[in-house]
């Protein structure tokens, strides 16, 4: 068969998969994150289970919903400035979790505003708080997050760093086919994380997420981030200035034999300067 003939009979490929659904598969580790949030809260609160949760920078509210799926007494408030991912969550996530949807409140708003009710745990994950290029904005956010926590409540933020992260780079990761939150089958794809530029003077990082489907189609610049890549001591100083009692930095252990993370987070006072690390900062009200 000639190439032209093969093209003529190729099956229709259908619409490209949804970028938010691909993002969740590519980037989010919801159970891993929630296990850690439960653990750091319980440790500070005599073994009690946390019940009320605020997911800041929630986008499609994956964590808030999964939080509530862990127990009927649990409630979550998910906050994002952008109505588009919130509408997505209303359409593709909440209708598929039945009664659990009643435990979740989606809020369109700025995380720099303090919110009620007070909660046990608040998080700002996947580096979202790096959107604050001005230190004063970061401190304002941290003060608001603190004001929205009960005594002994915890705020968890994550970040990455290390010599190998502070430069232009492209990382490709293959992802298996999975179901989206509404049950739609998502095909296998490659997740591409690109640092277009990093400026050590102001630590501004311009980064993109691209997706590459197995049939050759791509979703270029599915997400773009213009971030300030804060360092650990910069964050620690801001956290303490905002009134939190303490600051800890946790990161995953390394399995040298398997040449990958060992799945366990450890509290750190020292890290290898050469390597890239993903750190989870924990602050207690
Ligand atoms: C990287 S996404 C976060 C996705 C998700 N939380 C995660 O863990 O993967 C960042 C989100 O932060 C939101 N955002 C940016 N600035 C904000 C602000 N000041 N207040 C509330 N949301 C904000 C954006 O609209 C976007 O949906």
mmCIF file with all atom_site columns, C-alpha atoms in Angstrom, residues 70-271:
data_model
loop_
_atom_site.group_PDB
_atom_site.id
_atom_site.type_symbol
_atom_site.label_atom_id
_atom_site.label_alt_id
_atom_site.label_comp_id
_atom_site.label_asym_id
_atom_site.label_entity_id
_atom_site.label_seq_id
_atom_site.pdbx_PDB_ins_code
_atom_site.Cartn_x
_atom_site.Cartn_y
_atom_site.Cartn_z
_atom_site.occupancy
_atom_site.B_iso_or_equiv
_atom_site.pdbx_formal_charge
_atom_site.auth_seq_id
_atom_site.auth_comp_id
_atom_site.auth_asym_id
_atom_site.auth_atom_id
_atom_site.pdbx_PDB_model_num
ATOM 1   C CA . UNK A 1 70  ? -10.754 9.561  53.188 1.00 0.00 ? 70  UNK A CA 1
ATOM 2   C CA . UNK A 1 71  ? -13.626 10.025 55.640 1.00 0.00 ? 71  UNK A CA 1
ATOM 3   C CA . UNK A 1 72  ? -17.230 11.161 56.026 1.00 0.00 ? 72  UNK A CA 1
ATOM 4   C CA . UNK A 1 73  ? -16.222 13.676 58.728 1.00 0.00 ? 73  UNK A CA 1
ATOM 5   C CA . UNK A 1 74  ? -13.709 15.363 56.489 1.00 0.00 ? 74  UNK A CA 1
ATOM 6   C CA . UNK A 1 75  ? -14.360 18.686 54.756 1.00 0.00 ? 75  UNK A CA 1
ATOM 7   C CA . UNK A 1 76  ? -12.320 20.677 52.278 1.00 0.00 ? 76  UNK A CA 1
ATOM 8   C CA . UNK A 1 77  ? -12.249 24.205 50.867 1.00 0.00 ? 77  UNK A CA 1
ATOM 9   C CA . UNK A 1 78  ? -10.408 24.579 47.578 1.00 0.00 ? 78  UNK A CA 1
ATOM 10  C CA . UNK A 1 79  ? -9.292  28.069 46.498 1.00 0.00 ? 79  UNK A CA 1
ATOM 11  C CA . UNK A 1 80  ? -8.167  29.303 43.089 1.00 0.00 ? 80  UNK A CA 1
ATOM 12  C CA . UNK A 1 81  ? -8.152  32.662 41.341 1.00 0.00 ? 81  UNK A CA 1
ATOM 13  C CA . UNK A 1 82  ? -8.998  31.198 37.946 1.00 0.00 ? 82  UNK A CA 1
ATOM 14  C CA . UNK A 1 83  ? -12.638 30.177 37.307 1.00 0.00 ? 83  UNK A CA 1
ATOM 15  C CA . UNK A 1 84  ? -11.656 27.856 34.435 1.00 0.00 ? 84  UNK A CA 1
ATOM 16  C CA . UNK A 1 85  ? -10.112 24.953 36.424 1.00 0.00 ? 85  UNK A CA 1
ATOM 17  C CA . UNK A 1 86  ? -12.840 25.349 39.070 1.00 0.00 ? 86  UNK A CA 1
ATOM 18  C CA . UNK A 1 87  ? -15.491 24.938 36.365 1.00 0.00 ? 87  UNK A CA 1
ATOM 19  C CA . UNK A 1 88  ? -13.557 21.911 35.125 1.00 0.00 ? 88  UNK A CA 1
ATOM 20  C CA . UNK A 1 89  ? -13.672 20.389 38.621 1.00 0.00 ? 89  UNK A CA 1
ATOM 21  C CA . UNK A 1 90  ? -17.440 21.024 38.770 1.00 0.00 ? 90  UNK A CA 1
ATOM 22  C CA . UNK A 1 91  ? -17.919 19.283 35.442 1.00 0.00 ? 91  UNK A CA 1
ATOM 23  C CA . UNK A 1 92  ? -15.398 16.436 35.415 1.00 0.00 ? 92  UNK A CA 1
ATOM 24  C CA . UNK A 1 93  ? -14.722 15.641 39.083 1.00 0.00 ? 93  UNK A CA 1
ATOM 25  C CA . UNK A 1 94  ? -17.507 16.497 41.535 1.00 0.00 ? 94  UNK A CA 1
ATOM 26  C CA . UNK A 1 95  ? -20.361 14.669 39.736 1.00 0.00 ? 95  UNK A CA 1
ATOM 27  C CA . UNK A 1 96  ? -18.329 11.436 39.856 1.00 0.00 ? 96  UNK A CA 1
ATOM 28  C CA . UNK A 1 97  ? -17.764 11.292 43.610 1.00 0.00 ? 97  UNK A CA 1
ATOM 29  C CA . UNK A 1 98  ? -21.447 11.227 44.636 1.00 0.00 ? 98  UNK A CA 1
ATOM 30  C CA . UNK A 1 99  ? -22.046 12.254 48.277 1.00 0.00 ? 99  UNK A CA 1
ATOM 31  C CA . UNK A 1 100 ? -18.414 13.277 48.794 1.00 0.00 ? 100 UNK A CA 1
ATOM 32  C CA . UNK A 1 101 ? -19.058 16.347 46.621 1.00 0.00 ? 101 UNK A CA 1
ATOM 33  C CA . UNK A 1 102 ? -21.140 17.787 49.493 1.00 0.00 ? 102 UNK A CA 1
ATOM 34  C CA . UNK A 1 103 ? -18.038 17.837 51.706 1.00 0.00 ? 103 UNK A CA 1
ATOM 35  C CA . UNK A 1 104 ? -16.117 20.037 49.247 1.00 0.00 ? 104 UNK A CA 1
ATOM 36  C CA . UNK A 1 105 ? -16.476 23.800 48.691 1.00 0.00 ? 105 UNK A CA 1
ATOM 37  C CA . UNK A 1 106 ? -14.828 25.408 45.665 1.00 0.00 ? 106 UNK A CA 1
ATOM 38  C CA . UNK A 1 107 ? -13.917 29.058 46.131 1.00 0.00 ? 107 UNK A CA 1
ATOM 39  C CA . UNK A 1 108 ? -12.876 31.521 43.460 1.00 0.00 ? 108 UNK A CA 1
ATOM 40  C CA . UNK A 1 109 ? -10.544 33.889 45.245 1.00 0.00 ? 109 UNK A CA 1
ATOM 41  C CA . UNK A 1 110 ? -7.058  35.063 46.067 1.00 0.00 ? 110 UNK A CA 1
ATOM 42  C CA . UNK A 1 111 ? -5.117  32.917 48.538 1.00 0.00 ? 111 UNK A CA 1
ATOM 43  C CA . UNK A 1 112 ? -3.648  36.121 50.023 1.00 0.00 ? 112 UNK A CA 1
ATOM 44  C CA . UNK A 1 113 ? -7.001  36.750 51.728 1.00 0.00 ? 113 UNK A CA 1
ATOM 45  C CA . UNK A 1 114 ? -7.440  35.069 55.102 1.00 0.00 ? 114 UNK A CA 1
ATOM 46  C CA . UNK A 1 115 ? -10.382 32.649 55.116 1.00 0.00 ? 115 UNK A CA 1
ATOM 47  C CA . UNK A 1 116 ? -12.787 30.996 57.505 1.00 0.00 ? 116 UNK A CA 1
ATOM 48  C CA . UNK A 1 117 ? -13.515 28.421 58.724 1.00 0.00 ? 117 UNK A CA 1
ATOM 49  C CA . UNK A 1 118 ? -10.231 27.622 60.420 1.00 0.00 ? 118 UNK A CA 1
ATOM 50  C CA . UNK A 1 119 ? -8.791  24.325 59.196 1.00 0.00 ? 119 UNK A CA 1
ATOM 51  C CA . UNK A 1 120 ? -6.333  21.690 60.428 1.00 0.00 ? 120 UNK A CA 1
ATOM 52  C CA . UNK A 1 121 ? -4.177  21.553 57.310 1.00 0.00 ? 121 UNK A CA 1
ATOM 53  C CA . UNK A 1 122 ? -3.524  23.918 54.402 1.00 0.00 ? 122 UNK A CA 1
ATOM 54  C CA . UNK A 1 123 ? -1.319  23.178 51.437 1.00 0.00 ? 123 UNK A CA 1
ATOM 55  C CA . UNK A 1 124 ? 0.187   25.008 48.474 1.00 0.00 ? 124 UNK A CA 1
ATOM 56  C CA . UNK A 1 125 ? 1.644   22.286 46.271 1.00 0.00 ? 125 UNK A CA 1
ATOM 57  C CA . UNK A 1 126 ? 3.402   21.899 42.990 1.00 0.00 ? 126 UNK A CA 1
ATOM 58  C CA . UNK A 1 127 ? 5.346   25.092 43.622 1.00 0.00 ? 127 UNK A CA 1
ATOM 59  C CA . UNK A 1 128 ? 2.300   27.305 43.044 1.00 0.00 ? 128 UNK A CA 1
ATOM 60  C CA . UNK A 1 129 ? 3.372   29.854 45.659 1.00 0.00 ? 129 UNK A CA 1
ATOM 61  C CA . UNK A 1 130 ? 6.365   30.700 43.414 1.00 0.00 ? 130 UNK A CA 1
ATOM 62  C CA . UNK A 1 131 ? 3.917   32.895 41.516 1.00 0.00 ? 131 UNK A CA 1
ATOM 63  C CA . UNK A 1 132 ? 4.724   35.577 44.127 1.00 0.00 ? 132 UNK A CA 1
ATOM 64  C CA . UNK A 1 133 ? 7.766   37.345 42.700 1.00 0.00 ? 133 UNK A CA 1
ATOM 65  C CA . UNK A 1 134 ? 7.720   39.936 45.458 1.00 0.00 ? 134 UNK A CA 1
ATOM 66  C CA . UNK A 1 135 ? 8.707   38.760 48.920 1.00 0.00 ? 135 UNK A CA 1
ATOM 67  C CA . UNK A 1 136 ? 6.011   41.004 50.424 1.00 0.00 ? 136 UNK A CA 1
ATOM 68  C CA . UNK A 1 137 ? 3.334   39.095 48.475 1.00 0.00 ? 137 UNK A CA 1
ATOM 69  C CA . UNK A 1 138 ? 4.689   35.785 49.715 1.00 0.00 ? 138 UNK A CA 1
ATOM 70  C CA . UNK A 1 139 ? 4.655   36.993 53.327 1.00 0.00 ? 139 UNK A CA 1
ATOM 71  C CA . UNK A 1 140 ? 1.109   38.299 52.850 1.00 0.00 ? 140 UNK A CA 1
ATOM 72  C CA . UNK A 1 141 ? 0.078   34.852 51.595 1.00 0.00 ? 141 UNK A CA 1
ATOM 73  C CA . UNK A 1 142 ? 1.784   33.092 54.498 1.00 0.00 ? 142 UNK A CA 1
ATOM 74  C CA . UNK A 1 143 ? 0.096   35.387 57.032 1.00 0.00 ? 143 UNK A CA 1
ATOM 75  C CA . UNK A 1 144 ? -3.293  34.668 55.451 1.00 0.00 ? 144 UNK A CA 1
ATOM 76  C CA . UNK A 1 145 ? -2.627  30.920 55.445 1.00 0.00 ? 145 UNK A CA 1
ATOM 77  C CA . UNK A 1 146 ? -1.625  31.083 59.118 1.00 0.00 ? 146 UNK A CA 1
ATOM 78  C CA . UNK A 1 147 ? -4.713  33.110 60.041 1.00 0.00 ? 147 UNK A CA 1
ATOM 79  C CA . UNK A 1 148 ? -6.869  30.400 58.435 1.00 0.00 ? 148 UNK A CA 1
ATOM 80  C CA . UNK A 1 149 ? -5.386  27.588 60.549 1.00 0.00 ? 149 UNK A CA 1
ATOM 81  C CA . UNK A 1 150 ? -6.410  26.274 63.971 1.00 0.00 ? 150 UNK A CA 1
ATOM 82  C CA . UNK A 1 151 ? -3.773  26.273 66.679 1.00 0.00 ? 151 UNK A CA 1
ATOM 83  C CA . UNK A 1 152 ? -1.314  23.464 65.939 1.00 0.00 ? 152 UNK A CA 1
ATOM 84  C CA . UNK A 1 153 ? -2.565  23.342 62.375 1.00 0.00 ? 153 UNK A CA 1
ATOM 85  C CA . UNK A 1 154 ? 0.000   22.900 59.618 1.00 0.00 ? 154 UNK A CA 1
ATOM 86  C CA . UNK A 1 155 ? 0.826   24.558 56.332 1.00 0.00 ? 155 UNK A CA 1
ATOM 87  C CA . UNK A 1 156 ? 2.677   22.463 53.778 1.00 0.00 ? 156 UNK A CA 1
ATOM 88  C CA . UNK A 1 157 ? 4.313   23.991 50.694 1.00 0.00 ? 157 UNK A CA 1
ATOM 89  C CA . UNK A 1 158 ? 6.606   22.279 48.277 1.00 0.00 ? 158 UNK A CA 1
ATOM 90  C CA . UNK A 1 159 ? 9.528   23.524 46.272 1.00 0.00 ? 159 UNK A CA 1
ATOM 91  C CA . UNK A 1 160 ? 12.449  22.231 44.280 1.00 0.00 ? 160 UNK A CA 1
ATOM 92  C CA . UNK A 1 161 ? 16.062  23.260 43.932 1.00 0.00 ? 161 UNK A CA 1
ATOM 93  C CA . UNK A 1 162 ? 19.650  22.136 43.742 1.00 0.00 ? 162 UNK A CA 1
ATOM 94  C CA . UNK A 1 163 ? 22.405  22.885 41.252 1.00 0.00 ? 163 UNK A CA 1
ATOM 95  C CA . UNK A 1 164 ? 20.958  20.731 38.490 1.00 0.00 ? 164 UNK A CA 1
ATOM 96  C CA . UNK A 1 165 ? 17.595  22.516 38.596 1.00 0.00 ? 165 UNK A CA 1
ATOM 97  C CA . UNK A 1 166 ? 18.867  26.068 38.226 1.00 0.00 ? 166 UNK A CA 1
ATOM 98  C CA . UNK A 1 167 ? 19.357  26.050 34.474 1.00 0.00 ? 167 UNK A CA 1
ATOM 99  C CA . UNK A 1 168 ? 17.583  25.442 31.163 1.00 0.00 ? 168 UNK A CA 1
ATOM 100 C CA . UNK A 1 169 ? 16.565  21.800 30.882 1.00 0.00 ? 169 UNK A CA 1
ATOM 101 C CA . UNK A 1 170 ? 14.109  19.384 29.306 1.00 0.00 ? 170 UNK A CA 1
ATOM 102 C CA . UNK A 1 171 ? 12.912  16.269 31.141 1.00 0.00 ? 171 UNK A CA 1
ATOM 103 C CA . UNK A 1 172 ? 10.788  13.614 29.461 1.00 0.00 ? 172 UNK A CA 1
ATOM 104 C CA . UNK A 1 173 ? 8.717   11.099 31.421 1.00 0.00 ? 173 UNK A CA 1
ATOM 105 C CA . UNK A 1 174 ? 6.563   8.369  29.893 1.00 0.00 ? 174 UNK A CA 1
ATOM 106 C CA . UNK A 1 175 ? 3.138   7.930  31.457 1.00 0.00 ? 175 UNK A CA 1
ATOM 107 C CA . UNK A 1 176 ? 0.861   4.921  31.179 1.00 0.00 ? 176 UNK A CA 1
ATOM 108 C CA . UNK A 1 177 ? -2.755  5.073  30.029 1.00 0.00 ? 177 UNK A CA 1
ATOM 109 C CA . UNK A 1 178 ? -5.134  5.917  32.891 1.00 0.00 ? 178 UNK A CA 1
ATOM 110 C CA . UNK A 1 179 ? -8.669  7.023  33.578 1.00 0.00 ? 179 UNK A CA 1
ATOM 111 C CA . UNK A 1 180 ? -9.499  10.666 34.172 1.00 0.00 ? 180 UNK A CA 1
ATOM 112 C CA . UNK A 1 181 ? -11.683 11.620 37.149 1.00 0.00 ? 181 UNK A CA 1
ATOM 113 C CA . UNK A 1 182 ? -14.846 11.262 35.040 1.00 0.00 ? 182 UNK A CA 1
ATOM 114 C CA . UNK A 1 183 ? -13.811 7.793  33.850 1.00 0.00 ? 183 UNK A CA 1
ATOM 115 C CA . UNK A 1 184 ? -12.600 8.927  30.417 1.00 0.00 ? 184 UNK A CA 1
ATOM 116 C CA . UNK A 1 185 ? -9.738  6.747  29.211 1.00 0.00 ? 185 UNK A CA 1
ATOM 117 C CA . UNK A 1 186 ? -6.585  8.829  28.736 1.00 0.00 ? 186 UNK A CA 1
ATOM 118 C CA . UNK A 1 187 ? -3.991  7.385  26.355 1.00 0.00 ? 187 UNK A CA 1
ATOM 119 C CA . UNK A 1 188 ? -0.356  6.752  27.251 1.00 0.00 ? 188 UNK A CA 1
ATOM 120 C CA . UNK A 1 189 ? 1.686   9.911  26.711 1.00 0.00 ? 189 UNK A CA 1
ATOM 121 C CA . UNK A 1 190 ? 5.005   11.614 27.404 1.00 0.00 ? 190 UNK A CA 1
ATOM 122 C CA . UNK A 1 191 ? 5.104   14.450 29.904 1.00 0.00 ? 191 UNK A CA 1
ATOM 123 C CA . UNK A 1 192 ? 7.740   17.071 29.103 1.00 0.00 ? 192 UNK A CA 1
ATOM 124 C CA . UNK A 1 193 ? 8.984   19.521 31.724 1.00 0.00 ? 193 UNK A CA 1
ATOM 125 C CA . UNK A 1 194 ? 11.022  22.382 30.247 1.00 0.00 ? 194 UNK A CA 1
ATOM 126 C CA . UNK A 1 195 ? 12.966  25.166 31.896 1.00 0.00 ? 195 UNK A CA 1
ATOM 127 C CA . UNK A 1 196 ? 13.116  27.733 29.110 1.00 0.00 ? 196 UNK A CA 1
ATOM 128 C CA . UNK A 1 197 ? 15.262  30.085 31.157 1.00 0.00 ? 197 UNK A CA 1
ATOM 129 C CA . UNK A 1 198 ? 16.551  30.686 34.658 1.00 0.00 ? 198 UNK A CA 1
ATOM 130 C CA . UNK A 1 199 ? 18.060  34.009 35.739 1.00 0.00 ? 199 UNK A CA 1
ATOM 131 C CA . UNK A 1 200 ? 20.253  33.699 38.854 1.00 0.00 ? 200 UNK A CA 1
ATOM 132 C CA . UNK A 1 201 ? 20.072  37.464 39.451 1.00 0.00 ? 201 UNK A CA 1
ATOM 133 C CA . UNK A 1 202 ? 16.361  37.529 40.283 1.00 0.00 ? 202 UNK A CA 1
ATOM 134 C CA . UNK A 1 203 ? 15.874  33.718 40.310 1.00 0.00 ? 203 UNK A CA 1
ATOM 135 C CA . UNK A 1 204 ? 13.118  34.021 37.736 1.00 0.00 ? 204 UNK A CA 1
ATOM 136 C CA . UNK A 1 205 ? 12.284  30.672 36.161 1.00 0.00 ? 205 UNK A CA 1
ATOM 137 C CA . UNK A 1 206 ? 10.226  30.408 32.977 1.00 0.00 ? 206 UNK A CA 1
ATOM 138 C CA . UNK A 1 207 ? 8.950   26.841 32.616 1.00 0.00 ? 207 UNK A CA 1
ATOM 139 C CA . UNK A 1 208 ? 6.501   24.924 30.444 1.00 0.00 ? 208 UNK A CA 1
ATOM 140 C CA . UNK A 1 209 ? 4.649   21.639 30.457 1.00 0.00 ? 209 UNK A CA 1
ATOM 141 C CA . UNK A 1 210 ? 4.186   19.960 27.065 1.00 0.00 ? 210 UNK A CA 1
ATOM 142 C CA . UNK A 1 211 ? 2.440   16.670 26.306 1.00 0.00 ? 211 UNK A CA 1
ATOM 143 C CA . UNK A 1 212 ? 3.329   14.291 23.483 1.00 0.00 ? 212 UNK A CA 1
ATOM 144 C CA . UNK A 1 213 ? 0.845   11.618 22.505 1.00 0.00 ? 213 UNK A CA 1
ATOM 145 C CA . UNK A 1 214 ? 1.966   8.226  21.170 1.00 0.00 ? 214 UNK A CA 1
ATOM 146 C CA . UNK A 1 215 ? 0.344   8.985  17.791 1.00 0.00 ? 215 UNK A CA 1
ATOM 147 C CA . UNK A 1 216 ? 2.753   11.906 17.348 1.00 0.00 ? 216 UNK A CA 1
ATOM 148 C CA . UNK A 1 217 ? 0.370   14.717 18.207 1.00 0.00 ? 217 UNK A CA 1
ATOM 149 C CA . UNK A 1 218 ? 1.555   17.238 20.800 1.00 0.00 ? 218 UNK A CA 1
ATOM 150 C CA . UNK A 1 219 ? 0.056   19.765 23.167 1.00 0.00 ? 219 UNK A CA 1
ATOM 151 C CA . UNK A 1 220 ? 2.804   22.373 23.326 1.00 0.00 ? 220 UNK A CA 1
ATOM 152 C CA . UNK A 1 221 ? 2.921   24.808 26.249 1.00 0.00 ? 221 UNK A CA 1
ATOM 153 C CA . UNK A 1 222 ? -0.135  23.178 27.825 1.00 0.00 ? 222 UNK A CA 1
ATOM 154 C CA . UNK A 1 223 ? 0.893   25.107 30.949 1.00 0.00 ? 223 UNK A CA 1
ATOM 155 C CA . UNK A 1 224 ? 3.431   27.919 31.365 1.00 0.00 ? 224 UNK A CA 1
ATOM 156 C CA . UNK A 1 225 ? 4.860   29.146 34.662 1.00 0.00 ? 225 UNK A CA 1
ATOM 157 C CA . UNK A 1 226 ? 6.638   32.405 35.358 1.00 0.00 ? 226 UNK A CA 1
ATOM 158 C CA . UNK A 1 227 ? 8.021   31.779 38.809 1.00 0.00 ? 227 UNK A CA 1
ATOM 159 C CA . UNK A 1 228 ? 10.514  33.068 41.326 1.00 0.00 ? 228 UNK A CA 1
ATOM 160 C CA . UNK A 1 229 ? 12.502  30.073 42.446 1.00 0.00 ? 229 UNK A CA 1
ATOM 161 C CA . UNK A 1 230 ? 12.812  30.799 46.166 1.00 0.00 ? 230 UNK A CA 1
ATOM 162 C CA . UNK A 1 231 ? 15.531  29.089 48.192 1.00 0.00 ? 231 UNK A CA 1
ATOM 163 C CA . UNK A 1 232 ? 14.903  27.148 51.392 1.00 0.00 ? 232 UNK A CA 1
ATOM 164 C CA . UNK A 1 233 ? 16.328  29.853 53.728 1.00 0.00 ? 233 UNK A CA 1
ATOM 165 C CA . UNK A 1 234 ? 14.302  32.545 51.927 1.00 0.00 ? 234 UNK A CA 1
ATOM 166 C CA . UNK A 1 235 ? 11.125  30.554 52.512 1.00 0.00 ? 235 UNK A CA 1
ATOM 167 C CA . UNK A 1 236 ? 12.058  29.754 56.100 1.00 0.00 ? 236 UNK A CA 1
ATOM 168 C CA . UNK A 1 237 ? 12.602  33.455 56.892 1.00 0.00 ? 237 UNK A CA 1
ATOM 169 C CA . UNK A 1 238 ? 9.244   34.394 55.348 1.00 0.00 ? 238 UNK A CA 1
ATOM 170 C CA . UNK A 1 239 ? 7.426   31.584 57.187 1.00 0.00 ? 239 UNK A CA 1
ATOM 171 C CA . UNK A 1 240 ? 8.827   32.661 60.562 1.00 0.00 ? 240 UNK A CA 1
ATOM 172 C CA . UNK A 1 241 ? 8.190   36.342 59.790 1.00 0.00 ? 241 UNK A CA 1
ATOM 173 C CA . UNK A 1 242 ? 4.549   35.460 59.064 1.00 0.00 ? 242 UNK A CA 1
ATOM 174 C CA . UNK A 1 243 ? 4.273   34.143 62.635 1.00 0.00 ? 243 UNK A CA 1
ATOM 175 C CA . UNK A 1 244 ? 4.547   30.364 62.295 1.00 0.00 ? 244 UNK A CA 1
ATOM 176 C CA . UNK A 1 245 ? 6.131   28.565 65.250 1.00 0.00 ? 245 UNK A CA 1
ATOM 177 C CA . UNK A 1 246 ? 8.533   26.432 63.262 1.00 0.00 ? 246 UNK A CA 1
ATOM 178 C CA . UNK A 1 247 ? 9.804   25.430 59.857 1.00 0.00 ? 247 UNK A CA 1
ATOM 179 C CA . UNK A 1 248 ? 10.905  22.017 58.657 1.00 0.00 ? 248 UNK A CA 1
ATOM 180 C CA . UNK A 1 249 ? 12.081  20.808 55.274 1.00 0.00 ? 249 UNK A CA 1
ATOM 181 C CA . UNK A 1 250 ? 11.401  17.218 54.247 1.00 0.00 ? 250 UNK A CA 1
ATOM 182 C CA . UNK A 1 251 ? 12.518  15.403 51.123 1.00 0.00 ? 251 UNK A CA 1
ATOM 183 C CA . UNK A 1 252 ? 12.400  11.909 49.696 1.00 0.00 ? 252 UNK A CA 1
ATOM 184 C CA . UNK A 1 253 ? 15.139  9.376  50.386 1.00 0.00 ? 253 UNK A CA 1
ATOM 185 C CA . UNK A 1 254 ? 17.124  7.862  47.525 1.00 0.00 ? 254 UNK A CA 1
ATOM 186 C CA . UNK A 1 255 ? 17.425  4.188  46.655 1.00 0.00 ? 255 UNK A CA 1
ATOM 187 C CA . UNK A 1 256 ? 20.944  4.014  45.192 1.00 0.00 ? 256 UNK A CA 1
ATOM 188 C CA . UNK A 1 257 ? 20.465  0.471  43.874 1.00 0.00 ? 257 UNK A CA 1
ATOM 189 C CA . UNK A 1 258 ? 17.244  1.273  42.000 1.00 0.00 ? 258 UNK A CA 1
ATOM 190 C CA . UNK A 1 259 ? 18.548  4.770  41.133 1.00 0.00 ? 259 UNK A CA 1
ATOM 191 C CA . UNK A 1 260 ? 15.324  6.473  42.142 1.00 0.00 ? 260 UNK A CA 1
ATOM 192 C CA . UNK A 1 261 ? 13.455  7.862  45.171 1.00 0.00 ? 261 UNK A CA 1
ATOM 193 C CA . UNK A 1 262 ? 12.578  5.331  47.873 1.00 0.00 ? 262 UNK A CA 1
ATOM 194 C CA . UNK A 1 263 ? 9.082   6.716  48.452 1.00 0.00 ? 263 UNK A CA 1
ATOM 195 C CA . UNK A 1 264 ? 9.764   7.952  52.007 1.00 0.00 ? 264 UNK A CA 1
ATOM 196 C CA . UNK A 1 265 ? 10.051  11.586 53.099 1.00 0.00 ? 265 UNK A CA 1
ATOM 197 C CA . UNK A 1 266 ? 12.654  12.459 55.751 1.00 0.00 ? 266 UNK A CA 1
ATOM 198 C CA . UNK A 1 267 ? 13.176  15.653 57.743 1.00 0.00 ? 267 UNK A CA 1
ATOM 199 C CA . UNK A 1 268 ? 16.396  17.294 56.519 1.00 0.00 ? 268 UNK A CA 1
ATOM 200 C CA . UNK A 1 269 ? 18.983  19.686 57.840 1.00 0.00 ? 269 UNK A CA 1
ATOM 201 C CA . UNK A 1 270 ? 21.418  18.945 55.000 1.00 0.00 ? 270 UNK A CA 1
ATOM 202 C CA . UNK A 1 271 ? 21.084  18.068 51.325 1.00 0.00 ? 271 UNK A CA 1
#
